[in-house]
Amino acid sequence: SGDTEMTYIKSITLKGFKSFAKETNIEFDKGFSCIIGPNGSGKSNISDGIIFVLGKLGSKSLRAENAASLIHNGGEGGRPSAEAVVDLHLDNAEKTFPQNGNEVTVSRVVRRNGTSIYKINDDVRTRQEVLELLARADLSPDGFNIVLQEAISRFVEMRNEDRRQLLEGVAGIS
Ligand code: ATP
Ligand code: MG
């Protein structure tokens, strides 16, 4: 909605998530960012990390067989991680979120048994509390903030009626 102050992702920290064994921090600037690298180097795993923190359920949409396969598997000869942790550091300079401070950190942890833990600024919160916070910035796990490669081909191959329904949903006129 128009009265929502814009936030942006200041940085993302991944640890034990997919190909990111050791803690990796990636900083973004306000505006346009582009991630480049060889095939299989983990570019899409970064966007999977973002969707993961936004609370996406269903590991398939994060390109994993099950929750446990989101956890770093040790690769070739390495040690598998006990859990996957992703922190999303969101800008709060314009007080998009009710929290104090110029930054809000939303985190999600997944354990081998498949259980998830969500945190806001390091305090454990329910998934619902995280979703409500993110909604203040018009962010939702099933929103259109993130467009996956397969979604593009699905859109192209859709029946006209379904495509219309989708467009009307995005435009908010359905
Ligand atoms: P492309 O350019 O082909 O799209 P990419 O940079 O987007 O490549 P990703 O799909 O992000 O690559 O990363 C794929 C790599 O992540 C594969 O090598 C895969 O083995 C690795 N990977 C995925 N899940 C895990 C995991 N649980 N543990 C360790 N490595 C993983
Ligand atoms: Mg990719």
Short mmCIF file of C-alpha atoms and ligand atoms in Angstrom, two decimals:
data_model
loop_
_atom_site.label_atom_id
_atom_site.label_comp_id
_atom_site.label_asym_id
_atom_site.label_seq_id
_atom_site.Cartn_x
_atom_site.Cartn_y
_atom_site.Cartn_z
CA SER A 1 0.00 0.00 0.00
CA GLY A 2 1.12 3.56 -0.66
CA ASP A 3 1.46 4.59 2.98
CA THR A 4 4.00 1.87 3.76
CA GLU A 5 7.50 3.20 4.30
CA MET A 6 9.98 1.31 2.22
CA THR A 7 12.45 -1.01 3.78
CA TYR A 8 15.28 -2.82 2.08
CA ILE A 9 17.54 -5.74 2.88
CA LYS A 10 20.76 -4.32 4.32
CA SER A 11 22.41 -7.70 4.59
CA ILE A 12 21.79 -11.40 4.89
CA THR A 13 23.75 -13.83 7.04
CA LEU A 14 23.66 -17.54 6.23
CA LYS A 15 25.15 -20.27 8.40
CA GLY A 16 24.70 -23.96 7.74
CA PHE A 17 22.12 -23.12 5.09
CA LYS A 18 22.43 -25.16 1.87
CA SER A 19 25.88 -24.57 0.35
CA PHE A 20 26.85 -21.99 3.02
CA ALA A 21 28.70 -24.05 5.63
CA LYS A 22 30.46 -21.29 7.54
CA GLU A 23 28.82 -18.02 8.47
CA THR A 24 28.57 -15.85 5.38
CA ASN A 25 27.41 -12.24 5.39
CA ILE A 26 26.33 -10.53 2.18
CA GLU A 27 25.70 -6.79 2.21
CA PHE A 28 23.36 -4.99 -0.15
CA ASP A 29 23.05 -1.34 -1.05
CA LYS A 30 19.81 0.53 -1.22
CA GLY A 31 18.59 0.16 -4.78
CA PHE A 32 19.59 -2.40 -7.35
CA SER A 33 21.85 -5.32 -6.51
CA CYS A 34 23.03 -8.12 -8.72
CA ILE A 35 24.64 -11.40 -7.70
CA ILE A 36 26.90 -13.03 -10.25
CA GLY A 37 28.93 -16.22 -10.14
CA PRO A 38 29.54 -19.57 -11.84
CA ASN A 39 26.77 -22.17 -12.15
CA GLY A 40 26.20 -24.01 -8.89
CA SER A 41 28.09 -21.45 -6.81
CA GLY A 42 25.09 -20.67 -4.58
CA LYS A 43 23.43 -17.60 -6.13
CA SER A 44 19.92 -19.05 -5.99
CA ASN A 45 20.63 -20.41 -2.51
CA ILE A 46 20.88 -16.78 -1.39
CA SER A 47 17.39 -15.96 -2.66
CA ASP A 48 16.20 -19.26 -1.11
CA GLY A 49 17.65 -17.90 2.15
CA ILE A 50 15.59 -14.72 1.81
CA ILE A 51 12.37 -16.67 1.13
CA PHE A 52 13.20 -19.00 4.02
CA VAL A 53 13.30 -16.09 6.50
CA LEU A 54 10.11 -14.61 5.06
CA GLY A 55 8.47 -17.78 6.37
CA LYS A 56 7.94 -19.84 3.26
CA LEU A 57 6.56 -23.24 4.17
CA GLY A 58 7.17 -26.26 2.01
CA SER A 59 10.78 -27.08 1.29
CA LYS A 60 10.04 -27.79 -2.39
CA SER A 61 9.63 -24.08 -3.04
CA LEU A 62 13.08 -23.62 -1.52
CA ARG A 63 14.35 -26.28 -3.93
CA ALA A 64 14.90 -28.91 -1.21
CA GLU A 65 13.45 -32.39 -0.73
CA ASN A 66 12.58 -31.76 2.91
CA ALA A 67 13.41 -29.34 5.72
CA ALA A 68 16.56 -31.27 6.66
CA SER A 69 18.01 -30.89 3.16
CA LEU A 70 18.03 -27.11 3.71
CA ILE A 71 20.82 -27.79 6.21
CA HIS A 72 24.36 -27.90 4.85
CA ASN A 73 25.16 -31.55 4.14
CA GLY A 74 28.95 -31.31 4.40
CA GLY A 75 29.48 -31.34 0.66
CA GLU A 76 32.44 -33.47 -0.36
CA GLY A 77 34.35 -34.44 2.77
CA GLY A 78 33.10 -31.60 4.96
CA ARG A 79 31.13 -31.81 8.17
CA PRO A 80 27.32 -31.51 7.97
CA SER A 81 25.84 -28.66 9.99
CA ALA A 82 23.52 -29.30 12.93
CA GLU A 83 21.13 -26.54 11.90
CA ALA A 84 20.57 -23.86 9.28
CA VAL A 85 20.35 -20.24 10.37
CA VAL A 86 19.54 -17.27 8.18
CA ASP A 87 19.32 -13.68 9.46
CA LEU A 88 17.79 -10.94 7.37
CA HIS A 89 18.83 -7.44 8.44
CA LEU A 90 16.09 -5.06 7.34
CA ASP A 91 16.37 -1.30 7.22
CA ASN A 92 14.18 0.47 9.79
CA ALA A 93 15.45 4.05 9.35
CA GLU A 94 11.99 5.15 8.23
CA LYS A 95 10.29 3.26 11.09
CA THR A 96 8.62 0.78 8.80
CA PHE A 97 8.53 -1.53 11.80
CA PRO A 98 7.52 -0.60 15.38
CA GLN A 99 10.86 -1.78 16.81
CA ASN A 100 13.39 0.75 18.07
CA GLY A 101 16.59 1.15 16.13
CA ASN A 102 17.49 1.68 12.51
CA GLU A 103 17.60 -2.02 11.77
CA VAL A 104 15.37 -5.01 12.48
CA THR A 105 16.76 -8.53 12.27
CA VAL A 106 14.42 -11.37 11.38
CA SER A 107 15.87 -14.87 11.71
CA ARG A 108 14.82 -18.42 11.10
CA VAL A 109 16.50 -21.57 12.24
CA VAL A 110 15.67 -25.07 11.05
CA ARG A 111 16.77 -28.21 12.87
CA ARG A 112 17.36 -31.70 11.49
CA ASN A 113 14.00 -32.91 12.85
CA GLY A 114 12.35 -30.24 10.70
CA THR A 115 11.30 -27.83 13.45
CA SER A 116 11.64 -24.12 12.76
CA ILE A 117 12.41 -21.30 15.18
CA TYR A 118 11.72 -17.68 14.28
CA LYS A 119 13.32 -14.66 15.91
CA ILE A 120 12.91 -10.91 15.81
CA ASN A 121 16.00 -9.04 17.06
CA ASP A 122 17.21 -12.28 18.66
CA ASP A 123 14.00 -12.90 20.65
CA VAL A 124 12.10 -16.08 19.84
CA ARG A 125 8.74 -15.30 18.22
CA THR A 126 5.99 -17.29 16.56
CA ARG A 127 5.82 -17.59 12.81
CA GLN A 128 2.60 -15.57 12.96
CA GLU A 129 4.34 -12.72 14.80
CA VAL A 130 7.04 -12.65 12.13
CA LEU A 131 4.46 -12.66 9.33
CA GLU A 132 2.62 -9.77 10.99
CA LEU A 133 5.84 -7.79 11.27
CA LEU A 134 6.77 -8.39 7.65
CA ALA A 135 3.26 -7.46 6.50
CA ARG A 136 4.01 -3.91 7.66
CA ALA A 137 6.45 -3.74 4.78
CA ASP A 138 4.06 -5.53 2.40
CA LEU A 139 6.28 -8.60 2.56
CA SER A 140 4.78 -12.07 2.62
CA PRO A 141 6.17 -15.50 1.82
CA ASP A 142 3.63 -15.95 -0.98
CA GLY A 143 3.79 -12.40 -2.27
CA PHE A 144 5.15 -11.21 -5.56
CA ASN A 145 8.29 -9.64 -4.12
CA ILE A 146 10.20 -12.64 -5.33
CA VAL A 147 9.82 -14.16 -8.77
CA LEU A 148 11.41 -17.56 -9.24
CA GLN A 149 12.71 -18.85 -12.57
CA GLU A 150 10.08 -21.61 -12.76
CA ALA A 151 7.35 -19.06 -12.05
CA ILE A 152 8.22 -17.26 -15.29
CA SER A 153 7.88 -20.40 -17.41
CA ARG A 154 4.68 -21.32 -15.57
CA PHE A 155 3.31 -17.84 -16.33
CA VAL A 156 4.17 -18.17 -20.00
CA GLU A 157 2.60 -21.63 -20.27
CA MET A 158 -0.55 -20.76 -18.29
CA ARG A 159 -4.06 -20.88 -19.70
CA ASN A 160 -5.30 -17.36 -20.50
CA GLU A 161 -7.95 -17.54 -17.77
CA ASP A 162 -5.42 -18.50 -15.10
CA ARG A 163 -3.06 -15.77 -16.25
CA ARG A 164 -5.85 -13.22 -15.97
CA GLN A 165 -6.69 -14.44 -12.46
CA LEU A 166 -3.05 -14.08 -11.42
CA LEU A 167 -2.75 -10.57 -12.88
CA GLU A 168 -5.96 -9.50 -11.16
CA GLY A 169 -4.60 -10.88 -7.90
CA VAL A 170 -1.37 -8.93 -8.25
CA ALA A 171 -3.26 -5.75 -9.19
CA GLY A 172 -5.60 -6.24 -6.24
CA ILE A 173 -8.77 -6.06 -8.34
CA SER A 174 -9.90 -9.68 -8.03
P1 ATP B 1 22.98 -21.51 -11.52
O1 ATP B 1 23.85 -20.46 -12.11
O2 ATP B 1 23.11 -22.81 -12.22
O3 ATP B 1 21.57 -21.08 -11.31
P2 ATP B 1 23.46 -21.07 -8.66
O4 ATP B 1 24.65 -20.19 -8.41
O5 ATP B 1 22.11 -20.44 -8.54
O6 ATP B 1 23.63 -21.82 -10.07
P3 ATP B 1 22.59 -22.74 -6.50
O7 ATP B 1 21.40 -23.44 -7.06
O8 ATP B 1 22.34 -21.58 -5.59
O9 ATP B 1 23.57 -22.31 -7.67
O10 ATP B 1 23.51 -23.75 -5.71
C1 ATP B 1 23.55 -25.10 -6.07
C2 ATP B 1 24.58 -25.77 -5.18
O11 ATP B 1 24.13 -25.79 -3.83
C3 ATP B 1 24.79 -27.21 -5.60
O12 ATP B 1 26.18 -27.42 -5.74
C4 ATP B 1 24.27 -28.01 -4.43
O13 ATP B 1 24.98 -29.18 -4.18
C5 ATP B 1 24.44 -27.04 -3.29
N1 ATP B 1 23.55 -27.37 -2.18
C6 ATP B 1 22.19 -27.36 -2.16
N2 ATP B 1 21.73 -27.80 -0.98
C7 ATP B 1 22.82 -28.10 -0.24
C8 ATP B 1 23.02 -28.61 1.08
N3 ATP B 1 21.99 -28.93 1.88
N4 ATP B 1 24.28 -28.79 1.52
C9 ATP B 1 25.33 -28.50 0.73
N5 ATP B 1 25.24 -28.03 -0.52
C10 ATP B 1 23.99 -27.82 -1.00
MG MG B 2 20.47 -20.31 -9.85
#
